[in-house]
Short mmCIF file of C-alpha atoms in Angstrom, two decimals:
data_model
loop_
_atom_site.label_atom_id
_atom_site.label_comp_id
_atom_site.label_asym_id
_atom_site.label_seq_id
_atom_site.Cartn_x
_atom_site.Cartn_y
_atom_site.Cartn_z
CA UNK G 1415 233.21 194.37 57.85
CA UNK G 1416 236.56 194.48 59.66
CA UNK G 1417 234.70 194.23 62.93
CA UNK G 1418 232.73 191.17 61.85
CA UNK G 1419 235.90 189.48 60.68
CA UNK G 1420 237.68 190.13 63.99
CA UNK G 1421 234.71 188.64 65.83
CA UNK G 1422 235.01 185.56 63.61
CA UNK G 1423 238.72 185.25 64.39
CA UNK G 1424 238.15 185.56 68.12
CA UNK G 1425 235.30 183.04 68.05
CA UNK G 1426 237.43 180.52 66.15
CA UNK G 1427 240.39 181.12 68.44
CA UNK G 1428 238.15 180.52 71.47
CA UNK G 1429 236.96 177.20 70.01
CA UNK G 1430 240.56 176.14 69.40
CA UNK G 1431 241.81 177.23 72.84
CA UNK G 1432 238.93 175.53 74.69
CA UNK G 1433 239.63 172.34 72.76
CA UNK G 1434 243.36 172.44 73.50
CA UNK G 1435 243.36 173.79 77.09
CA UNK G 1436 239.89 173.24 78.52
CA UNK G 1437 237.64 176.03 79.81
CA UNK G 1438 239.09 177.08 83.17
CA UNK G 1439 242.69 176.85 81.98
CA UNK G 1440 241.96 179.15 79.01
CA UNK G 1441 242.51 182.81 79.72
CA UNK G 1442 240.92 185.59 77.70
CA UNK G 1443 244.47 186.56 76.75
CA UNK G 1444 245.08 183.06 75.33
CA UNK G 1445 242.10 183.59 73.05
CA UNK G 1446 242.98 187.10 71.92
CA UNK G 1447 246.65 186.21 71.47
CA UNK G 1448 245.65 183.27 69.25
CA UNK G 1449 243.37 185.61 67.29
CA UNK G 1450 246.09 188.28 67.01
CA UNK G 1451 243.79 190.78 68.72
CA UNK G 1452 244.30 193.12 71.69
CA UNK G 1453 243.10 191.56 74.95
CA UNK G 1454 240.44 194.20 75.58
CA UNK G 1455 238.84 193.56 72.19
CA UNK G 1456 237.39 190.24 73.42
CA UNK G 1457 234.68 192.11 75.32
CA UNK G 1458 233.66 194.04 72.20
CA UNK G 1459 232.34 190.73 70.89
CA UNK G 1460 231.50 188.53 73.89
CA UNK G 1461 230.04 189.43 77.25
CA UNK G 1462 232.03 186.71 79.02
CA UNK G 1463 234.27 183.69 78.52
CA UNK G 1464 231.17 181.58 79.15
CA UNK G 1465 229.35 183.25 76.25
CA UNK G 1466 232.28 182.47 73.93
CA UNK G 1467 232.19 178.85 75.12
CA UNK G 1468 228.51 178.61 74.19
CA UNK G 1469 229.37 179.80 70.70
CA UNK G 1470 232.34 177.40 70.59
CA UNK G 1471 229.98 174.53 71.38
CA UNK G 1472 227.70 175.55 68.56
CA UNK G 1473 230.63 175.83 66.12
CA UNK G 1474 231.99 172.50 67.30
CA UNK G 1475 228.62 170.82 66.70
CA UNK G 1476 228.62 172.19 63.14
CA UNK G 1477 231.82 170.21 62.53
CA UNK G 1478 230.40 166.88 63.74
CA UNK G 1479 229.01 166.21 60.25
CA UNK G 1480 225.57 164.96 61.28
CA UNK G 1481 224.82 165.12 57.55
CA UNK G 1482 226.94 161.95 57.19
CA UNK G 1483 224.26 160.16 59.20
CA UNK G 1484 221.27 161.00 57.04
CA UNK G 1485 222.79 160.91 53.55
CA UNK G 1486 221.13 158.01 51.77
CA UNK G 1487 222.96 155.62 49.45
CA UNK G 1488 224.74 153.51 52.07
CA UNK G 1489 223.27 151.04 54.57
CA UNK G 1490 222.32 152.84 57.81
CA UNK G 1491 224.80 151.03 60.07
CA UNK G 1492 227.63 151.71 57.62
CA UNK G 1493 226.82 155.41 57.87
CA UNK G 1494 226.86 155.23 61.66
CA UNK G 1495 230.25 153.52 61.63
CA UNK G 1496 231.64 156.07 59.15
CA UNK G 1497 230.39 158.90 61.40
CA UNK G 1498 232.33 157.61 64.41
CA UNK G 1499 235.38 156.74 62.30
CA UNK G 1500 235.38 160.34 61.03
CA UNK G 1501 235.13 161.70 64.59
CA UNK G 1502 237.75 159.31 65.98
CA UNK G 1503 240.26 160.33 63.28
CA UNK G 1504 240.26 163.86 64.72
CA UNK G 1505 241.48 162.61 68.12
CA UNK G 1506 243.97 160.16 66.57
CA UNK G 1507 245.33 162.84 64.21
CA UNK G 1508 245.84 165.12 67.22
CA UNK G 1509 248.05 162.51 68.92
CA UNK G 1510 245.18 161.12 71.04
CA UNK G 1511 244.43 164.58 72.37
CA UNK G 1512 241.48 166.99 72.50
CA UNK G 1513 238.57 164.53 72.35
CA UNK G 1514 235.05 165.98 72.18
CA UNK G 1515 234.47 169.59 73.23
CA UNK G 1516 230.93 168.83 74.40
CA UNK G 1517 232.07 165.94 76.58
CA UNK G 1518 235.04 167.91 77.92
CA UNK G 1519 232.98 170.99 78.81
CA UNK G 1520 230.33 168.68 80.27
CA UNK G 1521 232.87 166.92 82.48
CA UNK G 1522 234.48 170.19 83.57
CA UNK G 1523 231.46 172.48 83.94
CA UNK G 1524 228.19 170.55 84.19
CA UNK G 1525 228.17 171.09 87.97
CA UNK G 1526 229.18 174.76 87.78
CA UNK G 1527 227.60 176.53 84.81
CA UNK G 1528 223.91 176.04 84.22
CA UNK G 1529 224.16 177.63 80.77
CA UNK G 1530 227.00 175.41 79.59
CA UNK G 1531 225.43 172.31 81.15
CA UNK G 1532 222.21 173.06 79.29
CA UNK G 1533 224.02 173.66 75.97
CA UNK G 1534 225.98 170.40 76.34
CA UNK G 1535 222.76 168.57 77.11
CA UNK G 1536 221.02 170.09 74.06
CA UNK G 1537 223.97 169.00 71.91
CA UNK G 1538 223.85 165.45 73.31
CA UNK G 1539 220.08 165.28 72.75
CA UNK G 1540 220.38 166.41 69.14
CA UNK G 1541 223.23 163.99 68.50
CA UNK G 1542 221.36 161.09 70.13
CA UNK G 1543 218.32 161.89 67.98
CA UNK G 1544 220.40 161.55 64.80
CA UNK G 1545 221.82 158.24 66.02
CA UNK G 1546 218.34 157.01 66.95
CA UNK G 1547 217.05 157.85 63.46
CA UNK G 1548 219.86 155.86 61.84
CA UNK G 1549 219.15 152.90 64.13
CA UNK G 1550 215.43 153.10 63.30
CA UNK G 1551 216.30 153.11 59.58
CA UNK G 1552 218.49 150.05 60.14
CA UNK G 1553 215.56 148.31 61.81
CA UNK G 1554 213.26 149.18 58.90
CA UNK G 1555 215.83 147.73 56.50
CA UNK G 1556 216.09 144.60 58.70
CA UNK G 1557 219.78 145.36 59.28
CA UNK G 1558 219.10 145.48 63.03
CA UNK G 1559 217.07 143.47 65.56
CA UNK G 1560 213.61 145.06 65.66
CA UNK G 1561 213.43 144.39 69.41
CA UNK G 1562 216.28 146.79 70.24
CA UNK G 1563 215.13 149.95 72.04
CA UNK G 1564 216.71 152.46 69.64
CA UNK G 1565 216.23 155.42 71.96
CA UNK G 1566 218.17 153.79 74.79
CA UNK G 1567 220.69 152.34 72.34
CA UNK G 1568 221.37 155.79 70.85
CA UNK G 1569 221.86 157.36 74.27
CA UNK G 1570 224.14 154.50 75.31
CA UNK G 1571 226.25 154.60 72.13
CA UNK G 1572 226.77 158.34 72.55
CA UNK G 1573 227.79 157.92 76.20
CA UNK G 1574 230.12 155.07 75.23
CA UNK G 1575 231.69 157.30 72.57
CA UNK G 1576 232.35 160.12 75.04
CA UNK G 1577 233.99 157.73 77.50
CA UNK G 1578 235.98 156.09 74.71
CA UNK G 1579 237.56 159.45 73.86
CA UNK G 1580 238.65 159.95 77.48
CA UNK G 1581 240.10 156.43 77.67
CA UNK G 1582 241.95 156.88 74.35
CA UNK G 1583 243.43 160.17 75.56
CA UNK G 1584 244.38 158.70 78.96
CA UNK G 1585 246.07 155.71 77.31
CA UNK G 1586 247.35 157.55 74.22
CA UNK G 1587 246.08 154.44 72.51
CA UNK G 1588 243.63 153.27 69.85
CA UNK G 1589 242.59 150.26 71.98
CA UNK G 1590 239.48 152.01 73.37
CA UNK G 1591 238.41 152.88 69.80
CA UNK G 1592 238.91 149.28 68.69
CA UNK G 1593 236.82 148.09 71.65
CA UNK G 1594 234.10 150.65 70.83
CA UNK G 1595 233.77 149.58 67.19
CA UNK G 1596 233.88 145.86 68.01
CA UNK G 1597 231.37 146.02 70.85
CA UNK G 1598 228.95 148.48 69.23
CA UNK G 1599 228.89 147.09 65.70
CA UNK G 1600 229.70 143.39 66.19
CA UNK G 1601 227.83 142.77 69.45
CA UNK G 1602 225.31 145.49 70.41
CA UNK G 1603 224.01 146.13 66.88
CA UNK G 1604 224.63 142.68 65.42
CA UNK E 311 251.23 162.67 115.24
CA UNK E 312 249.54 166.06 114.85
CA UNK E 313 251.51 166.56 111.64
CA UNK E 314 250.38 163.22 110.19
CA UNK E 315 246.77 164.04 111.01
CA UNK E 316 246.97 167.46 109.31
CA UNK E 317 248.39 165.80 106.21
CA UNK E 318 245.43 163.40 106.25
CA UNK E 319 242.98 166.31 106.52
CA UNK E 320 244.61 168.18 103.64
CA UNK E 321 244.72 165.06 101.46
CA UNK E 322 241.03 164.37 102.09
CA UNK E 323 240.11 168.01 101.48
CA UNK E 324 242.03 167.92 98.18
CA UNK E 325 240.09 164.83 97.07
CA UNK E 326 236.81 166.53 97.94
CA UNK E 327 237.69 169.84 96.27
CA UNK E 328 238.93 168.17 93.07
CA UNK E 329 235.70 166.16 92.93
CA UNK E 330 233.52 169.24 93.45
CA UNK E 331 235.45 171.87 91.46
CA UNK E 332 237.78 170.03 89.07
CA UNK E 333 241.56 170.41 89.06
CA UNK E 334 242.26 173.80 87.47
CA UNK E 335 239.40 175.53 89.26
CA UNK E 336 240.64 174.32 92.67
CA UNK E 337 243.05 176.69 94.37
CA UNK E 338 245.47 175.62 97.07
CA UNK E 339 243.55 177.98 99.35
CA UNK E 340 240.30 176.07 98.61
CA UNK E 341 242.01 172.91 99.83
CA UNK E 342 243.56 174.40 102.95
CA UNK E 343 240.38 176.32 103.83
CA UNK E 344 238.37 173.07 103.57
CA UNK E 345 240.95 171.37 105.78
CA UNK E 346 240.96 174.25 108.29
CA UNK E 347 244.68 174.72 107.76
CA UNK E 348 246.81 177.78 106.95
CA UNK E 349 247.43 178.11 103.21
CA UNK E 350 251.20 177.78 103.51
CA UNK E 351 250.86 174.45 105.30
CA UNK E 352 249.85 172.71 102.04
CA UNK E 353 253.47 172.71 100.89
CA UNK E 354 254.62 171.06 104.11
CA UNK E 355 252.82 167.96 102.87
CA UNK E 356 252.67 168.13 99.07
CA UNK E 357 255.22 169.43 96.57
CA UNK E 358 252.49 170.65 94.22
CA UNK E 359 248.76 170.63 93.49
CA UNK E 360 249.52 167.92 90.94
CA UNK E 361 251.08 165.72 93.63
CA UNK E 362 247.96 166.10 95.77
CA UNK E 363 245.82 165.15 92.76
CA UNK E 364 247.82 161.95 92.30
CA UNK E 365 247.11 161.07 95.92
CA UNK E 366 243.45 162.04 95.47
CA UNK E 367 243.21 159.60 92.55
CA UNK E 368 244.65 156.83 94.68
CA UNK E 369 242.25 157.60 97.53
CA UNK E 370 239.34 157.80 95.10
CA UNK E 371 240.24 154.37 93.65
CA UNK E 372 240.21 152.93 97.19
CA UNK E 373 236.53 153.96 97.40
CA UNK E 374 235.49 152.22 94.19
CA UNK E 375 234.98 148.97 96.09
CA UNK E 376 236.64 146.64 93.62
CA UNK E 377 236.22 144.03 96.37
CA UNK E 378 232.51 143.93 95.43
CA UNK E 379 233.59 142.44 92.12
CA UNK E 380 235.54 139.48 93.43
CA UNK E 381 233.51 138.50 96.48
CA UNK E 382 232.09 135.06 95.76
CA UNK E 383 228.57 133.99 96.67
CA UNK E 384 226.65 135.82 93.93
CA UNK E 385 226.61 135.18 90.19
CA UNK E 386 229.38 137.15 88.45
CA UNK E 387 227.12 139.39 86.37
CA UNK E 388 225.03 140.24 89.45
CA UNK E 389 228.23 141.41 91.14
CA UNK E 390 229.12 143.53 88.13
CA UNK E 391 225.68 145.14 88.12
CA UNK E 392 225.85 145.79 91.88
CA UNK E 393 229.27 147.43 91.40
CA UNK E 394 227.93 149.95 88.88
CA UNK E 395 224.73 150.49 90.88
CA UNK E 396 226.88 151.32 93.90
CA UNK E 397 228.99 153.77 91.88
CA UNK E 398 225.98 155.36 90.17
CA UNK E 399 224.29 156.00 93.51
CA UNK E 400 227.14 158.34 94.44
CA UNK E 401 226.42 160.60 91.45
CA UNK E 402 222.63 160.39 91.93
CA UNK E 403 222.95 161.15 95.66
CA UNK E 404 225.04 164.21 94.80
CA UNK E 405 222.24 165.60 92.60
CA UNK E 406 223.75 164.22 89.37
CA UNK E 407 227.02 165.95 90.11
CA UNK E 408 230.67 165.00 90.58
CA UNK E 409 230.86 161.84 88.47
CA UNK E 410 234.13 159.91 88.45
CA UNK E 411 237.33 161.66 89.55
CA UNK E 412 239.47 159.53 87.23
CA UNK E 413 237.30 160.34 84.20
CA UNK E 414 237.11 164.02 85.13
CA UNK E 415 240.85 164.43 85.63
CA UNK E 416 241.40 162.42 82.45
CA UNK E 417 239.11 164.71 80.44
CA UNK E 418 240.63 167.85 81.92
CA UNK E 419 244.32 166.95 82.13
CA UNK E 420 245.21 163.96 79.90
CA UNK E 421 246.65 166.35 77.30
CA UNK E 422 248.49 168.54 79.83
CA UNK E 423 249.96 166.50 82.70
CA UNK E 424 251.86 163.37 81.83
CA UNK E 425 251.86 162.26 85.47
CA UNK E 426 248.11 162.60 85.90
CA UNK E 427 247.41 161.06 82.49
CA UNK E 428 249.54 158.08 83.45
CA UNK E 429 247.85 157.70 86.85
CA UNK E 430 244.38 157.88 85.26
CA UNK E 431 245.45 155.28 82.71
CA UNK E 432 246.80 152.98 85.46
CA UNK E 433 243.49 153.34 87.30
CA UNK E 434 241.47 152.52 84.17
CA UNK E 435 243.69 149.50 83.43
CA UNK E 436 243.28 148.14 86.94
CA UNK E 437 239.53 148.70 86.86
CA UNK E 438 239.20 147.08 83.41
CA UNK E 439 241.17 144.09 84.69
CA UNK E 440 238.68 143.57 87.52
CA UNK E 441 235.77 143.81 85.08
CA UNK E 442 237.47 141.39 82.68
CA UNK E 443 237.94 138.87 85.50
CA UNK E 444 234.24 139.04 86.40
CA UNK E 445 233.29 138.57 82.75
CA UNK E 446 235.65 135.59 82.46
CA UNK E 447 234.04 134.08 85.56
CA UNK E 448 230.62 134.60 83.99
CA UNK E 449 231.81 132.75 80.89
CA UNK E 450 233.13 129.86 83.00
CA UNK E 451 229.75 129.66 84.73
CA UNK E 452 228.00 129.74 81.32
CA UNK E 453 226.27 132.98 82.34
CA UNK E 454 227.83 134.70 79.33
CA UNK E 455 228.49 133.86 75.65
CA UNK E 456 231.91 132.20 75.53
CA UNK E 457 232.61 133.93 72.20
CA UNK E 458 232.63 137.43 73.73
CA UNK E 459 236.09 139.01 73.85
CA UNK E 460 236.12 139.82 77.57
CA UNK E 461 239.15 142.10 77.34
CA UNK E 462 237.52 144.38 74.76
CA UNK E 463 234.16 144.10 76.51
CA UNK E 464 235.70 145.22 79.83
CA UNK E 465 237.42 148.20 78.24
CA UNK E 466 234.22 149.15 76.43
CA UNK E 467 232.02 148.84 79.52
CA UNK E 468 234.39 151.05 81.49
CA UNK E 469 234.43 153.68 78.71
CA UNK E 470 230.65 153.51 78.49
CA UNK E 471 230.41 154.05 82.24
CA UNK E 472 232.64 157.14 82.13
CA UNK E 473 230.57 158.66 79.33
CA UNK E 474 227.34 157.74 81.10
CA UNK E 475 228.40 159.79 84.13
CA UNK E 476 229.03 162.85 81.92
CA UNK E 477 225.68 162.45 80.16
CA UNK E 478 223.85 162.02 83.49
CA UNK E 479 225.50 165.18 84.86
CA UNK E 480 224.78 167.16 81.67
CA UNK E 481 221.13 166.09 81.68
CA UNK E 482 220.70 166.01 85.47
CA UNK E 483 218.90 162.80 84.66
CA UNK E 484 218.95 159.08 85.35
CA UNK E 485 218.15 158.26 81.70
CA UNK E 486 221.82 157.64 80.77
CA UNK E 487 222.13 155.24 83.72
CA UNK E 488 218.98 153.40 82.64
CA UNK E 489 220.35 153.12 79.10
CA UNK E 490 223.70 151.86 80.44
CA UNK E 491 222.17 149.10 82.55
CA UNK E 492 219.72 148.03 79.82
CA UNK E 493 222.28 147.97 77.02
CA UNK E 494 225.14 146.42 79.00
CA UNK E 495 223.24 143.76 80.92
CA UNK E 496 220.26 143.00 78.65
CA UNK E 497 221.98 143.30 75.25
CA UNK E 498 225.79 143.26 75.36
CA UNK E 499 226.12 140.61 78.10
CA UNK E 500 222.89 138.72 77.44
#
C-alpha cells in the first residue's frame, strides 16, 4: 500500500513538473523532490523519465473533461464552447503559463522521441474525434452548416487551440483566446 | 574579418541546432561542434545561450519571407496562401520535423525566459500585422467579407498555423496542413 501511494505521488509530481518546466528541463531530482521521495526511488516505479512522461500525458488527458463534450442537455456548440472555456481558464488562472501538456511535449519532443510523439498523436486523435462528434451532433440539430467537413474542422479547431495557448503564453494576454472564440464560434461554425 | 566570419558560423549553427533539438536540449558544445569551432569560442561572440537564441529568432524571422505578403501583382488571399504553402513546405521537406522556431521556443520557454518570451511575442505581433494588412487589402478588393474583424482573424490564423505545425509533426502527416488550408481559405476567409 505504501509503495502504491509513493508511486502515485511520484507520478503526480512528474505531471506537475513537466507542465511547469517542460520535459528536458525537468530532472529526475525535480520530480522526486516535489514528491518528497529519495531520488533513487524514481526508478522503483518508472524505467525512465520518458516512461513517466507517457503516464503524465495519460493523466493530463483524464483532466481534459471530454465528458463535458458528450453530456446531453445543452446545444452541441454550447458544450464545445464550454469545453474550451474550461481549458482556457487553466492557463489564465496560471498567469498565462503552462498551456497544454500534449502540445508542449509535441512541440519539444515530436522529432526526438517516437514513443512520446505517438502518445501525443493518439491524444490529439482522440480529442479531435470528440470534437468531430459534437460538430456532427450540431449538424444533425441544424445548429451548423451541413456542408462543413466536420473531420477537417475538428482537426483544425484542435490545432488552432494548441497555437492559441502558445500565443497567449507568449503575450501573457487573453487576446489570442478572444480571437479563438470569435473566429471559431462566430465565423467558422456560424 | 576572420572573427566576424566565425561569429556568423556560430550564429547560424545555433539557429540550426535550436531548430533541430530545441533550446534546453542544445548544449553550447552542440553549437560549436556544428560550427567547427572550439567550445570556448562561443562566449567570445555571445554572452549566453539565451542571447544566441534571441539572434536565432531574428535570423529565423528573416527567412519567413514576409515580403511574399506585400508584393503586389497577385490577389491578396493568393499571396497569403502562397506564404503558408512556402512555410509548410519547410516542415514537409524536413520529414514533418522542426516546425516554427518562434512557436517552439514560445512553447518551451515562454514561462521561463522573459527575454525569449518577449522576442517571440514581438515576432508574432509583427507577423500578425503582415497578415492583417493582407486581409485588409482583400477586403478593399472585395475578395473578403468586409464585416470580418481582420485583426482578430490575423491573430487567429497565426495561432492556427502554429498549432498546425505541432499536429503535423506529432502525426508525421499532412492532414493538419490540409485542414488548415481548407478551413482558413474555404470557410473562414470565403
